[in-house]
C-alpha positions as CSV (number, residue, x, y, z in Angstrom):
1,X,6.1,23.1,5.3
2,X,2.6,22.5,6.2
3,X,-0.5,22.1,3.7
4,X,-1.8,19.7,1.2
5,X,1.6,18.9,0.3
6,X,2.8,17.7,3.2
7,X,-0.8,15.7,4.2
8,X,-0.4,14.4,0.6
9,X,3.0,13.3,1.2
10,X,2.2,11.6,4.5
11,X,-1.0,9.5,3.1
12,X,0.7,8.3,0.5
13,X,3.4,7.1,2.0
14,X,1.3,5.3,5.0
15,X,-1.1,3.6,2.2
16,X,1.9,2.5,0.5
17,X,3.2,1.2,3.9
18,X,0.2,-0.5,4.5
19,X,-0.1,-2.1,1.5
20,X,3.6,-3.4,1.0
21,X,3.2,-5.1,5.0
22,X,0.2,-7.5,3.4
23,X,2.6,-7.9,0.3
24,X,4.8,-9.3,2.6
25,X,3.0,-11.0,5.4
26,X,1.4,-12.6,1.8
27,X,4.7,-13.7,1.0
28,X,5.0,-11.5,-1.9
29,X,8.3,-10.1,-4.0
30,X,8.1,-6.3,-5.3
31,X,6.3,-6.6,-8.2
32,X,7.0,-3.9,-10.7
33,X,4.0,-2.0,-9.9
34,X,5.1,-1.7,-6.2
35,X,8.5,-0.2,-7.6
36,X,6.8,2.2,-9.5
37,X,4.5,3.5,-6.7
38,X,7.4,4.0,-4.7
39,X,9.1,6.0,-7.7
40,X,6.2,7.8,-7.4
41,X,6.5,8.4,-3.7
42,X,10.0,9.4,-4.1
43,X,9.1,12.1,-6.9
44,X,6.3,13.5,-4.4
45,X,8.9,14.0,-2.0
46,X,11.2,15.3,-4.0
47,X,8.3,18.5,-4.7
48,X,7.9,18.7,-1.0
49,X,11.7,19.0,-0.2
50,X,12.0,21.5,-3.1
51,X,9.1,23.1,-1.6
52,X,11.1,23.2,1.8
53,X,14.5,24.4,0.0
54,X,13.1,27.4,-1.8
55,X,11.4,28.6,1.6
56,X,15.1,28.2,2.7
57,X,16.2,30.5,0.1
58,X,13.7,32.9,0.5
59,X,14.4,33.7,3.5
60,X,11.8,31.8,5.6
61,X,14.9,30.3,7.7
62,X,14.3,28.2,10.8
63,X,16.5,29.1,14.0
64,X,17.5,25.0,13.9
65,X,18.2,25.5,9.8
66,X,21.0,22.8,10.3
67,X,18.8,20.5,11.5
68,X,16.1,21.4,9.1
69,X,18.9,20.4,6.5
70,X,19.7,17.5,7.9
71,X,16.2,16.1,7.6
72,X,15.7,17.3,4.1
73,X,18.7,15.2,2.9
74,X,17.2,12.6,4.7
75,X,13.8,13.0,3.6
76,X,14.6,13.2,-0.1
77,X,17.4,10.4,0.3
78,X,15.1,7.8,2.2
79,X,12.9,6.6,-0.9
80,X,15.3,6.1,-3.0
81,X,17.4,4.2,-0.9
82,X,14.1,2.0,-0.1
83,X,14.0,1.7,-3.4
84,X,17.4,0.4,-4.5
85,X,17.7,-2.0,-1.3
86,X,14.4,-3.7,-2.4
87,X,15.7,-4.1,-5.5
88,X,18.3,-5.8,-4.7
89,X,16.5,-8.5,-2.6
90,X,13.8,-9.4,-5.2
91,X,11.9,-11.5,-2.2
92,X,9.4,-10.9,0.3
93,X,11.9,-9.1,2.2
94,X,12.4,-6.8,-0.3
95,X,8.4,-6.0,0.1
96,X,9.4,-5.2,3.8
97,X,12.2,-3.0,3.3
98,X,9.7,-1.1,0.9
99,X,6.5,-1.1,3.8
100,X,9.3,0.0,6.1
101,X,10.6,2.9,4.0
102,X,7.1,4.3,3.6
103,X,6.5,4.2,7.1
104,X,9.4,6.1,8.0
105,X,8.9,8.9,5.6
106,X,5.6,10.2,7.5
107,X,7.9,10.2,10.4
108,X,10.4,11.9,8.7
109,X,7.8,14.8,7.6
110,X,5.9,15.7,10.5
111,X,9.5,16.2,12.3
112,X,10.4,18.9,9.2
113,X,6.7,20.3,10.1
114,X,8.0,20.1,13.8
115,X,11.0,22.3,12.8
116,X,9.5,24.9,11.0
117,X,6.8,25.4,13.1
118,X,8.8,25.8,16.4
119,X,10.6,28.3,14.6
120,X,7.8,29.9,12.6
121,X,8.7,28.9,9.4
């Protein structure tokens, strides 16, 4: 769960943040380009959870495994979701539920990394 991936994973996702809060605080929509990054966030994620669920398979099992799930579903499920809502709301506060979204998803990283190292995985 830790390595390049991961740090990749989480800088991506915080320079995304960053950048969609001054799209907003510009009073900027999502521009097509802004969706696409976070397409490409969400497809980086989606390699780091499959990452995660063939360590899972292979045996490399954390004692709080449940929990460990739980997180991957929401890890893998969070983009997207960003994603769709900002979509929908083609203003400035679409901008924000993207800057939001990407600042979660370091969150939501570091607590798999939290997981797996308590538990040596």
């Amino acid at each position: 769960m830790n390595g390049p991936l991961s740090t990749a994973t989480i800088v991506v996702a915080l320079l995304l943040g960053i950048w969609y809060l001054i799209r907003c605080a510009l009073d900027r929509a999502p521009s097509n380009a802004d969706l696409w990054a976070m397409l490409g966030l969400s497809a980086l994620v989606a390699v780091l959870v499959l990452v995660a669920v063939i360590g899972l398979i292979g045996g490399d099992r954390p004692g709080e495994w449940t929990t460990f799930v739980g997180y991957l579903i929401t890890t893998i499920a969070f983009a997207p979701v960003g994603f769709y809502l900002a979509r929908l709301e083609p203003t400035r506060w679409g901008t924000l539920i993207l800057g939001v979204a990407c600042l979660v998803l370091p969150v939501l990283v570091l607590r798999l990394q939290q997981i797996a190292e308590a538990t040596g995985g």
